[in-house]
Amino acid sequence: MQNIEIKARYEDFTHARRCVAELGGKFAEILEQTDVYFHVPEGRLKLRHIKGQAANLIFYRRDDRPEVRKSEYDIYRTDNPNELERVLGKAYGELARVVKHRELLLINNVRVHLDTVDQLGTFIEFEAVLQPAKDPQLEAEKLEHYLSKFKIKPQQLLAHSYLDLLLAL
């Protein structure tokens, strides 16, 4: 699967909620997530624990740059995350844990994440799943429009993942 995404430091969640509503979007859910990352030779491998839901093992690759970027990923859903985490920990070794409170909002096919990440602060992320019938350039332009609408400045944009930011502390 593929998506395009962009992430920024962001504090005004009230403004973000208002923008989502003005764009015809809506609140979806609150997610308490812990992402356990493992050492792998390429890409990223994380086990995402979501309070009250099944966990997801996610492998992904993407460029680290502060602009709309494409991500390729595979997801495996598991109802036995603790055992999977134990086995992956033995096989690869745990790299880090990213703990976050995520408010998920939706504007058509775009997921808007309002994230509060332990040790890192508050962020906004836009993700659009790339469908075969959709033009990737038009989807990227949509995300660029949202950056303007949400009043996100270029210096707020992030090239790196929460994992990278956490490891840099």
Tab-separated table of C-alpha atoms in Angstrom:
chain	number	residue	atom	x	y	z
A	1	MET	CA	0.000	0.000	0.000
A	2	GLN	CA	1.029	3.601	-0.478
A	3	ASN	CA	0.106	6.913	1.026
A	4	ILE	CA	1.345	10.464	0.977
A	5	GLU	CA	1.885	12.321	4.199
A	6	ILE	CA	3.293	15.400	5.854
A	7	LYS	CA	3.931	16.190	9.509
A	8	ALA	CA	4.530	19.432	11.428
A	9	ARG	CA	4.987	20.744	14.932
A	10	TYR	CA	1.608	22.193	15.883
A	11	GLU	CA	-0.006	23.479	19.064
A	12	ASP	CA	-3.391	24.952	18.157
A	13	PHE	CA	-5.580	21.848	18.111
A	14	THR	CA	-8.689	24.029	18.556
A	15	HIS	CA	-7.889	25.816	15.277
A	16	ALA	CA	-7.228	22.447	13.596
A	17	ARG	CA	-10.620	21.087	14.672
A	18	ARG	CA	-12.304	24.230	13.353
A	19	CYS	CA	-10.480	23.893	9.993
A	20	VAL	CA	-11.521	20.248	9.699
A	21	ALA	CA	-15.163	21.218	10.305
A	22	GLU	CA	-14.963	24.061	7.747
A	23	LEU	CA	-13.608	21.586	5.181
A	24	GLY	CA	-16.545	19.229	5.783
A	25	GLY	CA	-14.540	16.812	7.904
A	26	LYS	CA	-15.382	15.183	11.199
A	27	PHE	CA	-13.973	13.706	14.373
A	28	ALA	CA	-13.383	9.936	14.145
A	29	GLU	CA	-11.835	8.683	17.397
A	30	ILE	CA	-9.238	9.028	20.142
A	31	LEU	CA	-6.378	6.520	19.993
A	32	GLU	CA	-3.859	5.719	22.721
A	33	GLN	CA	-0.926	4.229	20.823
A	34	THR	CA	2.436	2.753	21.686
A	35	ASP	CA	4.719	2.048	18.736
A	36	VAL	CA	7.511	-0.422	19.482
A	37	TYR	CA	10.278	-0.092	16.876
A	38	PHE	CA	12.741	-2.857	16.083
A	39	HIS	CA	16.241	-2.789	14.590
A	40	VAL	CA	15.958	-3.748	10.903
A	41	PRO	CA	18.500	-3.378	8.071
A	42	GLU	CA	16.244	-1.173	5.921
A	43	GLY	CA	12.986	0.703	6.289
A	44	ARG	CA	11.156	0.753	9.613
A	45	LEU	CA	9.402	-2.037	11.492
A	46	LYS	CA	7.037	-1.183	14.330
A	47	LEU	CA	4.417	-2.976	16.351
A	48	ARG	CA	1.583	-0.554	17.063
A	49	HIS	CA	-0.376	-1.275	20.231
A	50	ILE	CA	-3.724	0.542	20.299
A	51	LYS	CA	-5.632	0.549	23.584
A	52	GLY	CA	-8.833	-1.473	23.205
A	53	GLN	CA	-8.046	-2.678	19.659
A	54	ALA	CA	-6.015	-5.307	17.853
A	55	ALA	CA	-2.374	-4.393	17.262
A	56	ASN	CA	-0.709	-3.845	13.886
A	57	LEU	CA	2.753	-4.825	12.732
A	58	ILE	CA	3.766	-2.171	10.197
A	59	PHE	CA	6.761	-2.194	7.866
A	60	TYR	CA	7.329	1.019	5.916
A	61	ARG	CA	9.772	2.976	3.795
A	62	ARG	CA	9.742	6.694	3.072
A	63	ASP	CA	12.080	9.567	2.348
A	64	ASP	CA	13.000	11.875	5.209
A	65	ARG	CA	12.191	15.340	3.893
A	66	PRO	CA	10.022	18.225	5.182
A	67	GLU	CA	7.417	18.162	2.412
A	68	VAL	CA	4.612	15.965	1.147
A	69	ARG	CA	6.210	12.553	0.678
A	70	LYS	CA	5.209	9.074	-0.393
A	71	SER	CA	5.332	6.158	2.013
A	72	GLU	CA	5.110	2.480	1.071
A	73	TYR	CA	3.870	0.183	3.809
A	74	ASP	CA	2.548	-3.246	4.708
A	75	ILE	CA	0.311	-3.969	7.691
A	76	TYR	CA	-0.266	-7.240	9.535
A	77	ARG	CA	-3.045	-7.237	12.151
A	78	THR	CA	-2.541	-9.371	15.254
A	79	ASP	CA	-4.656	-10.288	18.253
A	80	ASN	CA	-1.555	-11.580	20.071
A	81	PRO	CA	0.770	-8.552	20.128
A	82	ASN	CA	2.640	-9.439	23.311
A	83	GLU	CA	3.891	-12.736	21.905
A	84	LEU	CA	4.746	-11.112	18.574
A	85	GLU	CA	6.637	-8.352	20.396
A	86	ARG	CA	8.583	-10.952	22.390
A	87	VAL	CA	9.605	-12.856	19.245
A	88	LEU	CA	10.528	-9.692	17.302
A	89	GLY	CA	12.492	-8.432	20.285
A	90	LYS	CA	14.520	-11.648	20.351
A	91	ALA	CA	15.038	-11.648	16.584
A	92	TYR	CA	15.811	-7.957	15.981
A	93	GLY	CA	16.106	-6.161	19.306
A	94	GLU	CA	13.916	-3.278	20.396
A	95	LEU	CA	15.057	0.123	19.154
A	96	ALA	CA	12.626	2.465	20.954
A	97	ARG	CA	9.039	3.071	22.048
A	98	VAL	CA	6.960	6.030	20.932
A	99	VAL	CA	3.917	6.685	23.124
A	100	LYS	CA	1.245	9.019	21.831
A	101	HIS	CA	-2.289	10.260	22.309
A	102	ARG	CA	-3.823	10.643	18.848
A	103	GLU	CA	-7.021	12.444	17.944
A	104	LEU	CA	-8.094	11.200	14.527
A	105	LEU	CA	-10.172	13.436	12.272
A	106	LEU	CA	-11.218	12.728	8.685
A	107	ILE	CA	-11.629	14.993	5.664
A	108	ASN	CA	-12.850	12.675	2.890
A	109	ASN	CA	-9.926	10.262	2.301
A	110	VAL	CA	-7.434	12.330	4.341
A	111	ARG	CA	-6.619	11.334	7.902
A	112	VAL	CA	-5.725	14.265	10.148
A	113	HIS	CA	-3.783	13.257	13.250
A	114	LEU	CA	-3.542	15.610	16.219
A	115	ASP	CA	-0.754	13.948	18.193
A	116	THR	CA	0.593	14.527	21.675
A	117	VAL	CA	3.792	12.485	21.866
A	118	ASP	CA	5.530	11.696	25.165
A	119	GLN	CA	8.834	13.586	25.480
A	120	LEU	CA	8.350	15.348	22.124
A	121	GLY	CA	5.289	17.616	22.232
A	122	THR	CA	2.356	18.245	19.917
A	123	PHE	CA	2.107	17.663	16.179
A	124	ILE	CA	-0.277	17.509	13.249
A	125	GLU	CA	-0.020	14.964	10.450
A	126	PHE	CA	-1.971	14.604	7.215
A	127	GLU	CA	-2.153	11.214	5.469
A	128	ALA	CA	-3.923	10.346	2.225
A	129	VAL	CA	-4.043	6.724	1.063
A	130	LEU	CA	-3.194	6.551	-2.635
A	131	GLN	CA	-5.930	4.768	-4.548
A	132	PRO	CA	-5.341	3.518	-8.120
A	133	ALA	CA	-8.095	5.798	-9.445
A	134	LYS	CA	-6.677	8.909	-7.717
A	135	ASP	CA	-3.999	11.173	-9.186
A	136	PRO	CA	-1.085	11.318	-6.683
A	137	GLN	CA	-0.272	14.887	-7.744
A	138	LEU	CA	-3.825	16.056	-6.988
A	139	GLU	CA	-3.672	14.336	-3.591
A	140	ALA	CA	-0.343	16.074	-2.846
A	141	GLU	CA	-1.846	19.426	-3.855
A	142	LYS	CA	-4.748	18.770	-1.487
A	143	LEU	CA	-2.324	18.259	1.414
A	144	GLU	CA	-0.425	21.420	0.425
A	145	HIS	CA	-3.742	23.310	0.519
A	146	TYR	CA	-4.390	21.984	4.025
A	147	LEU	CA	-0.999	23.279	5.181
A	148	SER	CA	-2.089	26.760	4.127
A	149	LYS	CA	-5.598	26.416	5.560
A	150	PHE	CA	-4.238	25.233	8.922
A	151	LYS	CA	-1.666	28.099	8.904
A	152	ILE	CA	1.351	25.781	9.023
A	153	LYS	CA	4.627	27.564	8.256
A	154	PRO	CA	7.556	25.905	6.445
A	155	GLN	CA	9.703	25.992	9.599
A	156	GLN	CA	7.111	23.833	11.394
A	157	LEU	CA	7.397	20.998	8.851
A	158	LEU	CA	9.293	17.882	9.899
A	159	ALA	CA	11.515	15.683	7.771
A	160	HIS	CA	11.843	12.974	10.394
A	161	SER	CA	9.616	10.523	12.228
A	162	TYR	CA	8.765	10.590	15.917
A	163	LEU	CA	11.266	7.756	16.283
A	164	ASP	CA	14.069	9.894	14.827
A	165	LEU	CA	13.133	12.831	17.054
A	166	LEU	CA	13.080	10.600	20.131
A	167	LEU	CA	16.437	9.007	19.303
A	168	ALA	CA	17.948	12.497	18.868
A	169	LEU	CA	17.116	13.514	22.467
